[in-house]
mmCIF file of C-alpha atoms and ligand atoms in Angstrom:
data_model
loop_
_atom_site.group_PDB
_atom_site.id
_atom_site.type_symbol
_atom_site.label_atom_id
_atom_site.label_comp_id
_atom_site.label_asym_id
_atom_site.label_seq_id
_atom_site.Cartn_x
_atom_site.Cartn_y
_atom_site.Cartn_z
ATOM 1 C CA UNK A 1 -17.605 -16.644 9.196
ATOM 2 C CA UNK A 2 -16.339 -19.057 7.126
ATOM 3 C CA UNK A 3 -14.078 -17.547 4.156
ATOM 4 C CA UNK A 4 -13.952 -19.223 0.876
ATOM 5 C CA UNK A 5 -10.850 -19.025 -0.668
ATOM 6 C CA UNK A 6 -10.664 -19.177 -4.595
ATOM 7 C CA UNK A 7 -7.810 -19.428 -6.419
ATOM 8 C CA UNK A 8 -8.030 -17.366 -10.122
ATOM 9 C CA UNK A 9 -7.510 -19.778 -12.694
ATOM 10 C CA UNK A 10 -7.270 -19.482 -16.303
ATOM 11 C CA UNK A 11 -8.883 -16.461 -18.664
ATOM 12 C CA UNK A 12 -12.061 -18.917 -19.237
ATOM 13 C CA UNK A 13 -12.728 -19.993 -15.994
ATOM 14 C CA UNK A 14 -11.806 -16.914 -14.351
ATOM 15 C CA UNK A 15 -15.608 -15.654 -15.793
ATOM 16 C CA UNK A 16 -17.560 -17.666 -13.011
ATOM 17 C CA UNK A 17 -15.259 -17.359 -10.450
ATOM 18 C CA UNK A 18 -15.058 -13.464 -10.687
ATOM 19 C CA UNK A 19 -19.097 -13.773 -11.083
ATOM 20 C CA UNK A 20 -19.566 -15.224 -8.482
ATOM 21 C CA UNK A 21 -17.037 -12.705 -6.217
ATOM 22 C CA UNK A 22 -19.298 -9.711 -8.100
ATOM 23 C CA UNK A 23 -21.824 -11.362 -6.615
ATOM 24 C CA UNK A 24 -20.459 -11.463 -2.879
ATOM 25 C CA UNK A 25 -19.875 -7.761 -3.442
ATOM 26 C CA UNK A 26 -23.388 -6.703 -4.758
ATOM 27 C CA UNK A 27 -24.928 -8.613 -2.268
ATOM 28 C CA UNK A 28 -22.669 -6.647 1.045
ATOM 29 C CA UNK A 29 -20.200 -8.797 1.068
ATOM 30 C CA UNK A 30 -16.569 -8.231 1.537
ATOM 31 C CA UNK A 31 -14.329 -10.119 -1.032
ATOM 32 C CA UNK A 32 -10.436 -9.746 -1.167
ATOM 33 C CA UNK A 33 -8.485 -9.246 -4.314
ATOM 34 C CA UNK A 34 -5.309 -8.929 -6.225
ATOM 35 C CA UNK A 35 -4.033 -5.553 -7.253
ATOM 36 C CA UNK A 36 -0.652 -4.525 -9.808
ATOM 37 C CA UNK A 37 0.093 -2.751 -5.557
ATOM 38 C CA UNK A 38 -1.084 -4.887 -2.733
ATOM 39 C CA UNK A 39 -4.464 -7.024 -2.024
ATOM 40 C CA UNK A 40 -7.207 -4.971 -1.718
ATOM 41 C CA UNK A 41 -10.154 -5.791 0.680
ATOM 42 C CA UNK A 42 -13.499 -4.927 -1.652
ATOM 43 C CA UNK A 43 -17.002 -3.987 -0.049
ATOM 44 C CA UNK A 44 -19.683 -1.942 -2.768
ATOM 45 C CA UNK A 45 -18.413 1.323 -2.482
ATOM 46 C CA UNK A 46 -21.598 2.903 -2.697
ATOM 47 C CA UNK A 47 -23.511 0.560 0.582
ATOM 48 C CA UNK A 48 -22.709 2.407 4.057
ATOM 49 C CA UNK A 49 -22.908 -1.074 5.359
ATOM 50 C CA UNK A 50 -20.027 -3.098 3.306
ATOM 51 C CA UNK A 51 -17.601 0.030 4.472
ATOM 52 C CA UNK A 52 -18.634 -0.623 7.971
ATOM 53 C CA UNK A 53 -17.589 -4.348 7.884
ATOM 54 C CA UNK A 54 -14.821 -3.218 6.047
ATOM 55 C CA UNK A 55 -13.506 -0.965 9.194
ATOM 56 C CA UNK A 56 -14.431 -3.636 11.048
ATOM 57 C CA UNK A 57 -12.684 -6.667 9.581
ATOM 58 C CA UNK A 58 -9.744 -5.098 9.283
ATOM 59 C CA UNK A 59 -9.868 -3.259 12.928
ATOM 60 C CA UNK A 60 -9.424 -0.023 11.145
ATOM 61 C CA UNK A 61 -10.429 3.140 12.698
ATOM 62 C CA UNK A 62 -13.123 4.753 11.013
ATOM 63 C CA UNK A 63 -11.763 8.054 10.254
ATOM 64 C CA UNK A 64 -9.057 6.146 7.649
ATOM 65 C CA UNK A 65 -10.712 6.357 4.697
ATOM 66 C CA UNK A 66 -10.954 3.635 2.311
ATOM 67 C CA UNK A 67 -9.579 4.227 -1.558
ATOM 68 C CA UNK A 68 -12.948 3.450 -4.365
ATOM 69 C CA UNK A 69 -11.455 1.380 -7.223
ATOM 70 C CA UNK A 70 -13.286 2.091 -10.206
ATOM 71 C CA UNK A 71 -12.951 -0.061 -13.640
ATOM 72 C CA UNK A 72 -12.521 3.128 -16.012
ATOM 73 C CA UNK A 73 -10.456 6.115 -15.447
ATOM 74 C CA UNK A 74 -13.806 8.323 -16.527
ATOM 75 C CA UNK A 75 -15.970 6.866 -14.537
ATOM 76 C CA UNK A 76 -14.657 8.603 -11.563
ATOM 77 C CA UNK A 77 -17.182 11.878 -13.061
ATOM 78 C CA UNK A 78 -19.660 9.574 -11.289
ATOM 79 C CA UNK A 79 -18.549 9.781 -7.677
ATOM 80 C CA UNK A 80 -16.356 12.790 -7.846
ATOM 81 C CA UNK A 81 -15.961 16.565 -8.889
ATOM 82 C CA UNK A 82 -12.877 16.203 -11.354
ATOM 83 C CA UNK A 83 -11.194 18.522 -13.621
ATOM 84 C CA UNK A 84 -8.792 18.409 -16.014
ATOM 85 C CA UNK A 85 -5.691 17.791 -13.850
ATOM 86 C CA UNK A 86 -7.553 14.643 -13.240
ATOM 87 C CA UNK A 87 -7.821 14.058 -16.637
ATOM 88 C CA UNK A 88 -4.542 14.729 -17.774
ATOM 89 C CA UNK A 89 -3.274 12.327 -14.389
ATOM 90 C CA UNK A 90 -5.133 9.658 -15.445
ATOM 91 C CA UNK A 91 -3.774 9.965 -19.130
ATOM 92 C CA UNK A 92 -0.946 9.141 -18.287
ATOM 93 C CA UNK A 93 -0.934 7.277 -15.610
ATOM 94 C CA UNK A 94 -4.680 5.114 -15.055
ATOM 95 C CA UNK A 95 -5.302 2.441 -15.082
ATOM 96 C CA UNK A 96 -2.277 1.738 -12.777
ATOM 97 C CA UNK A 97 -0.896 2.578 -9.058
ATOM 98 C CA UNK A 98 -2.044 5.896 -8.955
ATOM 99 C CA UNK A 99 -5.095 6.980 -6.439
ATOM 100 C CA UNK A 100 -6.541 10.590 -6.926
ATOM 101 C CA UNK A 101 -8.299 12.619 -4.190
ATOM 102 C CA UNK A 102 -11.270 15.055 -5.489
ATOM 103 C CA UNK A 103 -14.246 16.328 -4.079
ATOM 104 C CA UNK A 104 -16.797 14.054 -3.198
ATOM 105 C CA UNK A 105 -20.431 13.631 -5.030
ATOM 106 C CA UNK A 106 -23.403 12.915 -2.670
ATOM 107 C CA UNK A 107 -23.789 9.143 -3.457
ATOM 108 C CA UNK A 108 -20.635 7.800 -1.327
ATOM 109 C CA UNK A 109 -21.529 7.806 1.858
ATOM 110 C CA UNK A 110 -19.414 9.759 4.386
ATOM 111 C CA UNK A 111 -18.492 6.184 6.075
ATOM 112 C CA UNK A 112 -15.837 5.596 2.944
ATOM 113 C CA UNK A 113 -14.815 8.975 2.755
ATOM 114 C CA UNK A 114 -14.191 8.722 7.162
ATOM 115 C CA UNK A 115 -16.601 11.810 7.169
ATOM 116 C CA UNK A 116 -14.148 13.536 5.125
ATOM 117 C CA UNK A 117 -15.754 16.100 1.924
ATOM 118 C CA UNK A 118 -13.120 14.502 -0.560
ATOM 119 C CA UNK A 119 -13.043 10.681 -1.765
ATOM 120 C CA UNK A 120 -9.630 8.822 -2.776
ATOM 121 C CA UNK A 121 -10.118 7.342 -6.724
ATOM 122 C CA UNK A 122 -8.273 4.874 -8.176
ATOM 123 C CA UNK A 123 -8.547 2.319 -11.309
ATOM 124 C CA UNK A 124 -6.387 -0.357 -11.279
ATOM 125 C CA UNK A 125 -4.535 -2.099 -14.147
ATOM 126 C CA UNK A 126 -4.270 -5.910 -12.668
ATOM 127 C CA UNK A 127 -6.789 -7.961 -15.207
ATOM 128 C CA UNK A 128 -8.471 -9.528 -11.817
ATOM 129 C CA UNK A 129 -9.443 -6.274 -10.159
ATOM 130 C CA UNK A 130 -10.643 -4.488 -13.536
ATOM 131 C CA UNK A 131 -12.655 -7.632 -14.071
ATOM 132 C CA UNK A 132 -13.873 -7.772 -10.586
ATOM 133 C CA UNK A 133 -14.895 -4.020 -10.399
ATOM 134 C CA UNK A 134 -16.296 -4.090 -14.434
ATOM 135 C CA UNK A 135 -18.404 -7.013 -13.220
ATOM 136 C CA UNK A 136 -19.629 -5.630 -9.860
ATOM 137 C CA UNK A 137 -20.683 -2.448 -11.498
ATOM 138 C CA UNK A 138 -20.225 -0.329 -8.666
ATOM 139 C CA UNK A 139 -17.241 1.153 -7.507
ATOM 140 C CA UNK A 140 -15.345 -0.872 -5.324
ATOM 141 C CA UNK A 141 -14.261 0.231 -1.931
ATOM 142 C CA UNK A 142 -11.045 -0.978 -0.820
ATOM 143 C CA UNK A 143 -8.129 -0.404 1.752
ATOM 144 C CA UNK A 144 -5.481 -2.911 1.804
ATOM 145 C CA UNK A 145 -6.253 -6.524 3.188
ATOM 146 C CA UNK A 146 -4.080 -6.152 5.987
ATOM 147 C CA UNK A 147 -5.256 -6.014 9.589
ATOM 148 C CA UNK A 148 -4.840 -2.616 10.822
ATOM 149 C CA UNK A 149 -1.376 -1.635 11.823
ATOM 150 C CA UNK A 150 0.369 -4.983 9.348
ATOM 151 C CA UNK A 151 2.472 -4.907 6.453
ATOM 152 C CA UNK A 152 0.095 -4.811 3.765
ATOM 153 C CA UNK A 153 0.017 -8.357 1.709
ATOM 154 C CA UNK A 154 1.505 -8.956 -1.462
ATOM 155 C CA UNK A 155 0.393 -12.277 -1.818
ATOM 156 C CA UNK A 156 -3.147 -14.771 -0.716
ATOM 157 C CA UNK A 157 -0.908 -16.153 2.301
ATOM 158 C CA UNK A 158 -1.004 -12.986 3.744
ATOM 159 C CA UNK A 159 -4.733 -12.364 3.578
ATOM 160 C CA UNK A 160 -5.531 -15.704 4.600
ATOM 161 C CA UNK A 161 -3.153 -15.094 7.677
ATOM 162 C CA UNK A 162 -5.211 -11.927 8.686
ATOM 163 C CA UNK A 163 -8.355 -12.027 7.342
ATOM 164 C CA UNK A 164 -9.518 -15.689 7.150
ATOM 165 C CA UNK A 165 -12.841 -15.825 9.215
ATOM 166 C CA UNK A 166 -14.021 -12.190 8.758
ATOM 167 C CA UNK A 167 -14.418 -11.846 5.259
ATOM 168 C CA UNK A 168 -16.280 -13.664 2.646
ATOM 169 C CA UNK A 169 -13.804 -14.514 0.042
ATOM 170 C CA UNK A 170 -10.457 -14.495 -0.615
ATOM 171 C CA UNK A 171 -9.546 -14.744 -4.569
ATOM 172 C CA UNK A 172 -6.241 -16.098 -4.698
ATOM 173 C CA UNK A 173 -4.040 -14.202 -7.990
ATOM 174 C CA UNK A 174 -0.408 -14.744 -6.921
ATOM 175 C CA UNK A 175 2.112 -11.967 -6.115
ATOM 176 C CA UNK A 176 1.697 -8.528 -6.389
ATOM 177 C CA UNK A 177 3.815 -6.806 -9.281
ATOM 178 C CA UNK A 178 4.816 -3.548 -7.540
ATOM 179 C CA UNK A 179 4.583 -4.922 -3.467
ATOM 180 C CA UNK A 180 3.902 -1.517 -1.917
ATOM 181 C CA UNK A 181 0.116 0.485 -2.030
ATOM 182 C CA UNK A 182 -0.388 3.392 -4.946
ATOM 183 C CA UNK A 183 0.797 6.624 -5.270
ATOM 184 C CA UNK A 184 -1.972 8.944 -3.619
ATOM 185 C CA UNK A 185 -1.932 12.738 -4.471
ATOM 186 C CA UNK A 186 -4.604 15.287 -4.009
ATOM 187 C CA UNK A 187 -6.224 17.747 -6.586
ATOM 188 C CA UNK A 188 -5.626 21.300 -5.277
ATOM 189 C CA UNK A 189 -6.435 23.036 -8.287
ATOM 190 C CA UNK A 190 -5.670 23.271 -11.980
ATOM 191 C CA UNK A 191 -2.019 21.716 -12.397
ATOM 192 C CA UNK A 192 -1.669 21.699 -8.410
ATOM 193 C CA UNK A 193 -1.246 18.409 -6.648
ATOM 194 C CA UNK A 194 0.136 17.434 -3.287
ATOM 195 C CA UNK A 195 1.659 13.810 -3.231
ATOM 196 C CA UNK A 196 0.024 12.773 0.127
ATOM 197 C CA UNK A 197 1.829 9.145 -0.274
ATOM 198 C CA UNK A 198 4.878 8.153 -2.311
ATOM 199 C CA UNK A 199 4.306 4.662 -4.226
ATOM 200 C CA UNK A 200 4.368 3.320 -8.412
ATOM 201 C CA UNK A 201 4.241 6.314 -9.600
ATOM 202 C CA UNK A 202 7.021 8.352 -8.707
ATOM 203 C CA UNK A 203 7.382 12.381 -7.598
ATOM 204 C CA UNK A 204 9.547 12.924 -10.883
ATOM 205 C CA UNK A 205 7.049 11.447 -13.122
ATOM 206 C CA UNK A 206 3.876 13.038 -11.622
ATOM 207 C CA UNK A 207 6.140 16.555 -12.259
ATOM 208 C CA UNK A 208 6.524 15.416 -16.197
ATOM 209 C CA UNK A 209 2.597 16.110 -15.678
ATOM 210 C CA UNK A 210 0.899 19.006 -13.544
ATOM 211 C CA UNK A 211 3.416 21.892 -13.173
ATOM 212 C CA UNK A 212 3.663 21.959 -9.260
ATOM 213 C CA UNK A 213 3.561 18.670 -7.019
ATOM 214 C CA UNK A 214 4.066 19.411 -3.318
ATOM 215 C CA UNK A 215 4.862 16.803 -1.024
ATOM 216 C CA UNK A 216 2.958 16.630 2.419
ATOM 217 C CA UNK A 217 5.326 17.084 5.071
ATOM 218 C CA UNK A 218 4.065 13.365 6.772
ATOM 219 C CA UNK A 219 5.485 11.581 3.588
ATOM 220 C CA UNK A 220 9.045 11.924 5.340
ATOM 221 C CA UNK A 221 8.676 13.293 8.511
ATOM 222 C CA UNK A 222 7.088 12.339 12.107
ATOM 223 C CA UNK A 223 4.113 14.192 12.831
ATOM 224 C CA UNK A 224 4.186 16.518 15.933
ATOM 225 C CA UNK A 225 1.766 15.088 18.519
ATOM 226 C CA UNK A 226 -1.949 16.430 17.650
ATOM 227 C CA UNK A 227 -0.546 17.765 13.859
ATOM 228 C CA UNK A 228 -3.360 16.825 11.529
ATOM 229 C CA UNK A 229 -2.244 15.049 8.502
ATOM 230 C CA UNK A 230 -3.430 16.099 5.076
ATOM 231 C CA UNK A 231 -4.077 11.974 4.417
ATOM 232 C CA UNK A 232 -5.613 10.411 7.385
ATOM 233 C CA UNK A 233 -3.772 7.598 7.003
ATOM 234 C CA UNK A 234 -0.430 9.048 7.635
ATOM 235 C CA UNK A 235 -1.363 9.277 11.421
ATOM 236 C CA UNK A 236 -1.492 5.866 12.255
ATOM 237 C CA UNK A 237 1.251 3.201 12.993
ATOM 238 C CA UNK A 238 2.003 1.442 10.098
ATOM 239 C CA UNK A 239 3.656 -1.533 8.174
ATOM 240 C CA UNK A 240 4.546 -2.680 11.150
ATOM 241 C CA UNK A 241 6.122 -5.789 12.672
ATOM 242 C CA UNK A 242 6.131 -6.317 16.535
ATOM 243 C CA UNK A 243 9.742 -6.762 16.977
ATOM 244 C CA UNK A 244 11.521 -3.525 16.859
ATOM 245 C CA UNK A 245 12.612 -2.185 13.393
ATOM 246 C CA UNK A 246 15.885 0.045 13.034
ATOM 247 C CA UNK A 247 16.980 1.394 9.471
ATOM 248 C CA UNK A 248 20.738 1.920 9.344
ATOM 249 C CA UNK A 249 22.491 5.229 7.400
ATOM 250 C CA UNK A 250 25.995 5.939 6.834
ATOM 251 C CA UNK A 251 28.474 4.688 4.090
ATOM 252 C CA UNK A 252 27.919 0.629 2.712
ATOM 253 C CA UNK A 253 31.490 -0.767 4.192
ATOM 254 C CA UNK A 254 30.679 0.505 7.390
ATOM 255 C CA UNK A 255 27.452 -0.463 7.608
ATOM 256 C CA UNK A 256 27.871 -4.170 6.497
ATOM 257 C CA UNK A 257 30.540 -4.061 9.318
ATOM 258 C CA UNK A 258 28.245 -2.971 11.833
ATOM 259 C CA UNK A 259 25.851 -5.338 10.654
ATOM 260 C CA UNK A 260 28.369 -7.924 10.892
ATOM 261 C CA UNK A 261 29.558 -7.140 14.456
ATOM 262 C CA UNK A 262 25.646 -6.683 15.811
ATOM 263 C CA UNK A 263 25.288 -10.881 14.261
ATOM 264 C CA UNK A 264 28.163 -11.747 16.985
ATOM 265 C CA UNK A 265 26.239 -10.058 19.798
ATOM 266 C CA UNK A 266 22.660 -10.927 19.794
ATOM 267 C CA UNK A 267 19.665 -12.191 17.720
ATOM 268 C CA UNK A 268 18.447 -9.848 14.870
ATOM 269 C CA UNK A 269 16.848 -10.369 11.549
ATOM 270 C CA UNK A 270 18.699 -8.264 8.971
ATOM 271 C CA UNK A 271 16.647 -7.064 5.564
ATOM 272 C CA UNK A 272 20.033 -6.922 3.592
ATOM 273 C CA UNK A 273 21.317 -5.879 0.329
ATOM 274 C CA UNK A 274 22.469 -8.925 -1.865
ATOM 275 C CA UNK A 275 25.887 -7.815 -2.054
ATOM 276 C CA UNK A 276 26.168 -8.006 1.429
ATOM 277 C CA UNK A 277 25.493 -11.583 1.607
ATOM 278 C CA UNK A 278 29.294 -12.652 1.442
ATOM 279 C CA UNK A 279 29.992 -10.608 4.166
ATOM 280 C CA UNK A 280 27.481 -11.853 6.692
ATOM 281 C CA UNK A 281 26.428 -15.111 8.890
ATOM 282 C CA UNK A 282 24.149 -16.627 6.796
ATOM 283 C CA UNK A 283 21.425 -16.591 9.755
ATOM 284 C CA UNK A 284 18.201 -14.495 9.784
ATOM 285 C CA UNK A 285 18.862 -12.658 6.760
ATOM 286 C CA UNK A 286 16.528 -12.015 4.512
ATOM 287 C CA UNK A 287 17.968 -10.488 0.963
ATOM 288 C CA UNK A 288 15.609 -7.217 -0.426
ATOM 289 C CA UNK A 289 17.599 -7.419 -3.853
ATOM 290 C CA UNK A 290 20.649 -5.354 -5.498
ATOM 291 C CA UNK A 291 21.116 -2.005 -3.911
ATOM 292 C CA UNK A 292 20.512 -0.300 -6.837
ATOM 293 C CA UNK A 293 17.311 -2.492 -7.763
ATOM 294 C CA UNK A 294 14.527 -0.275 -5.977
ATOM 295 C CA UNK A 295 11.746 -2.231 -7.723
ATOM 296 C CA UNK A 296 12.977 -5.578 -6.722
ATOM 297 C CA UNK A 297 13.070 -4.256 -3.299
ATOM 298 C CA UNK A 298 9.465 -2.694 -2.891
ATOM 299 C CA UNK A 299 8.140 -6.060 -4.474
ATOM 300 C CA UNK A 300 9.738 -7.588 -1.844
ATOM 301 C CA UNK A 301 9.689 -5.696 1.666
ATOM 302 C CA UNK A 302 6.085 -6.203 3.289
ATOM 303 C CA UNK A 303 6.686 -10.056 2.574
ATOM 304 C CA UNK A 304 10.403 -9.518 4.174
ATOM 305 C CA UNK A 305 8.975 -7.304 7.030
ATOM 306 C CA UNK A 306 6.103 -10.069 7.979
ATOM 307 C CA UNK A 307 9.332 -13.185 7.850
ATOM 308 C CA UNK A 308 11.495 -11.201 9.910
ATOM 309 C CA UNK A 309 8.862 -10.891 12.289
ATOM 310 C CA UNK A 310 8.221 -14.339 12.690
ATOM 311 C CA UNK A 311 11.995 -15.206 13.844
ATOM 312 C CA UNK A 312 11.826 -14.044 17.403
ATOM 313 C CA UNK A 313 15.013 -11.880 16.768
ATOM 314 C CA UNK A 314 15.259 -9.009 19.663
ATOM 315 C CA UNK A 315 15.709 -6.474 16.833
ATOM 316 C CA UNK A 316 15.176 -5.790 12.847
ATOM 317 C CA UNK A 317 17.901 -4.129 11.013
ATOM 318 C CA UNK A 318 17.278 -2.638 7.459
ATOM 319 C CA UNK A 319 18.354 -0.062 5.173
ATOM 320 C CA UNK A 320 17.487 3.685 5.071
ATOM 321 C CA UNK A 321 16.433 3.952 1.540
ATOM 322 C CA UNK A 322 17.172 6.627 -0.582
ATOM 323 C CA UNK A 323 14.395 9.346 -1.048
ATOM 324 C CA UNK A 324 14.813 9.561 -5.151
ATOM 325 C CA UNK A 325 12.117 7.679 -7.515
ATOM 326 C CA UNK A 326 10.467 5.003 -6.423
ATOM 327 C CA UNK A 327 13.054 5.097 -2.869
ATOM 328 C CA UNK A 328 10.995 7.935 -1.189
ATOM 329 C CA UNK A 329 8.133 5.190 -1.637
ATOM 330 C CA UNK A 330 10.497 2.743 0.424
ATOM 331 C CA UNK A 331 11.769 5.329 2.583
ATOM 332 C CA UNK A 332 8.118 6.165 3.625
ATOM 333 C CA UNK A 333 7.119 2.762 4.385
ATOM 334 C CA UNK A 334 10.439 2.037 5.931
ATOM 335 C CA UNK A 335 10.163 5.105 8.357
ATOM 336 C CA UNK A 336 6.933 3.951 9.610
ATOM 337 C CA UNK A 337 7.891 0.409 9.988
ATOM 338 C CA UNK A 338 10.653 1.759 12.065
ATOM 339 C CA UNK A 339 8.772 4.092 14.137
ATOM 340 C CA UNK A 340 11.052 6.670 12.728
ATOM 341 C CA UNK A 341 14.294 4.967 14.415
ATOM 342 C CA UNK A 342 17.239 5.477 12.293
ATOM 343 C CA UNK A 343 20.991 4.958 13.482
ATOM 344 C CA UNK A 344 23.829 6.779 12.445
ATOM 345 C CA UNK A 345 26.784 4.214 11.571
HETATM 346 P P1 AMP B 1 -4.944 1.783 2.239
HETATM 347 O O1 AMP B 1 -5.770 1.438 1.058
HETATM 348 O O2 AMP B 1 -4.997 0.796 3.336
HETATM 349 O O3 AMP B 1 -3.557 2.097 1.855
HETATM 350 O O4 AMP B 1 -5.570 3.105 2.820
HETATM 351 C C1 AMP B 1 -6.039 4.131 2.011
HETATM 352 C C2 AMP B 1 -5.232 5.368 2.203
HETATM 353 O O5 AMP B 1 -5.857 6.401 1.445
HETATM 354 C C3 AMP B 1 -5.160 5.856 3.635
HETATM 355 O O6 AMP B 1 -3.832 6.230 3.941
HETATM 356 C C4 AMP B 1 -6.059 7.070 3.631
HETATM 357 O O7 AMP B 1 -5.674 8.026 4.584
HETATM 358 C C5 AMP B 1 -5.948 7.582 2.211
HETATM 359 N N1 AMP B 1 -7.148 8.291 1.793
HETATM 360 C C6 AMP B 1 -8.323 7.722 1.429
HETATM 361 N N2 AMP B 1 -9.246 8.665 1.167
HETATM 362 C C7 AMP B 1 -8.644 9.868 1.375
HETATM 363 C C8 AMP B 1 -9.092 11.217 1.289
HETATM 364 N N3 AMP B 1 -10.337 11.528 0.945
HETATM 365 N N4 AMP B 1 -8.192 12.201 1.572
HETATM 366 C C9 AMP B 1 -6.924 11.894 1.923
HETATM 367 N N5 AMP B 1 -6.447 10.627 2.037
HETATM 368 C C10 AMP B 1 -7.296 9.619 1.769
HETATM 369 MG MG1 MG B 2 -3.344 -0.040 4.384
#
């Protein structure tokens, strides 16, 4: 197939160029898009068909379900059962990174929900996608634009890299502002949510809204083997590069040090705190940000993860993030990436 890839221009041209993507999408096609989160790769989220390439393109397993992106925060009445925890979570926080899991209504068919009796909602703020999904009209089907088991992309390069040749477009909108995929909780009643996966919107600021928030035990934790996860997508090997990933804990002198020590030995690529820089070889290290600067390093850690991968180093070293605000989002990627390896310095 080939892929055309378009890069977004300016407000006024943007019209035909997001046309003609609608287009793609009405007509079955698969398009892939910027989001405020990651790329998202679009099918019509009401064709049985466009999921099914969808699955396919990415060489996702069909019981992951795919997230339907929807270009006003009411409009999810149309595809779903919601109530007013719904309403009150998408006051505050839609459009924007957060993705909402309610009952399903009849019309999406049971290949975007992965057979499941729910459906994952989400309206996003970037101008692109709400122009994209406003001008499709139909809800917009979309896991990230990853191949299955990658870092998801935060920039065109990284679609292009997995996905040119098996989808139709590729619209080209720059960097992603927030780098890792929304916040997903699920309704479980009035002012009852479970935060299935940490992301934007933090576990602090969805409390400020519905009185009890529980977290599902896979947001920080390995699953025991044939433990069914509450978010299907928790089950499967994630975010992750093909050289080994190991996150590092224990007090920042010491494990600069050991960081230091490990350069002398062998070959490893080392996602490392700017403050650390003086104290390292300046080889194979790729800065996250400022310790303290959370945001600057979940805008930056898929595109980190997919360098380090590429430098043949025997191992990955990183940081165990913290699990407070927008950290347990890190820390959940992170663990993933890292197969749930973390060392003790
Ligand atoms: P991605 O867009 O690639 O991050 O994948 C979408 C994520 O949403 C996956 O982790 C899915 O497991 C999750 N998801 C989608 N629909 C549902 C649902 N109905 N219930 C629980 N999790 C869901
Ligand atoms: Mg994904």
């Amino acid at each position: 197939m080939n892929t055309r890839i378009i890069p977004i221009s300016n407000p006024e041209k943007q019209e035909a160029e997001l046309r003609y993507a609608a287009k793609i999408l009405c007509a079955g096609g698969l398009v892939a898009f910027p989001t405020e989160t990651v790329y998202g790769l679009g099918g019509n989220g009401l064709d049985d068909g466009a999921a099914k390439k969808i699955y396919a393109a990415k060489g996702r397993p069909s019981d992951n379900p795919l997230i339907i992106h929807i270009a006003a925060p009411e409009d999810a009445d149309r595809y779903a059962v919601v109530n007013n925890t719904y309403r009150r979570l998408a006051k505050a926080f839609m459009p924007g990174p957060l993705t909402v899991v309610l009952p399903k209504r009849e019309m999406i068919p049971p290949s975007v929900t992965g057979g499941l009796d729910t459906v994952a909602v989400r309206c996003p703020s970037h101008p692109v996608a709400h122009k994209l999904i406003a001008l499709a009209g139909v809800p917009i089907a979309a896991p990230s634009a990853n191949l299955s088991g990658k870092p998801s992309p935060t920039c065109a390069e990284h679609v292009i890299a997995d996905l040119s040749g098996r989808v139709d477009a590729i619209l080209d909108g720059g960097s992603c502002e927030i780098g890792l995929e929304s916040t997903i909780v699920k309704v479980d009643g009035e002012d009852e949510i479970t935060l299935l996966r940490p992301g934007g919107i933090t576990y602090d600021a969805l409390c400020m809204v519905v009185s009890t928030v529980h977290i599902a035990p896979a947001v920080t934790h390995a699953l025991a083997e044939n433990e069914r996860p509450l978010s299907p997508g928790m089950k499967y090997r994630h975010y992750a590069p093909n050289i080994p990933v190991v996150l590092l804990s224990g007090a920042p002198e010491k494990v600069t040090a050991f960081l230091a020590a490990e350069q002398t030995t062998k070959k490893c690529a080392i996602l490392c705190y700017n403050e650390e820089l003086p104290f390292l070889q300046n080889d194979l290290l790729f800065p996250v940000g400022n310790r303290e600067d959370l945001a600057a390093q979940a805008q930056t850690l898929f595109k980190l993860l997919r360098e380090a991968d590429r430098t043949g180093a025997e191992v990955i070293y990183a940081h165990l993030p913290p699990k407070s605000g927008l950290g347990l989002a890190l820390y959940n990627r992170m663990i993933r990436a890292a197969a749930h390896t973390i060392k003790e310095i």
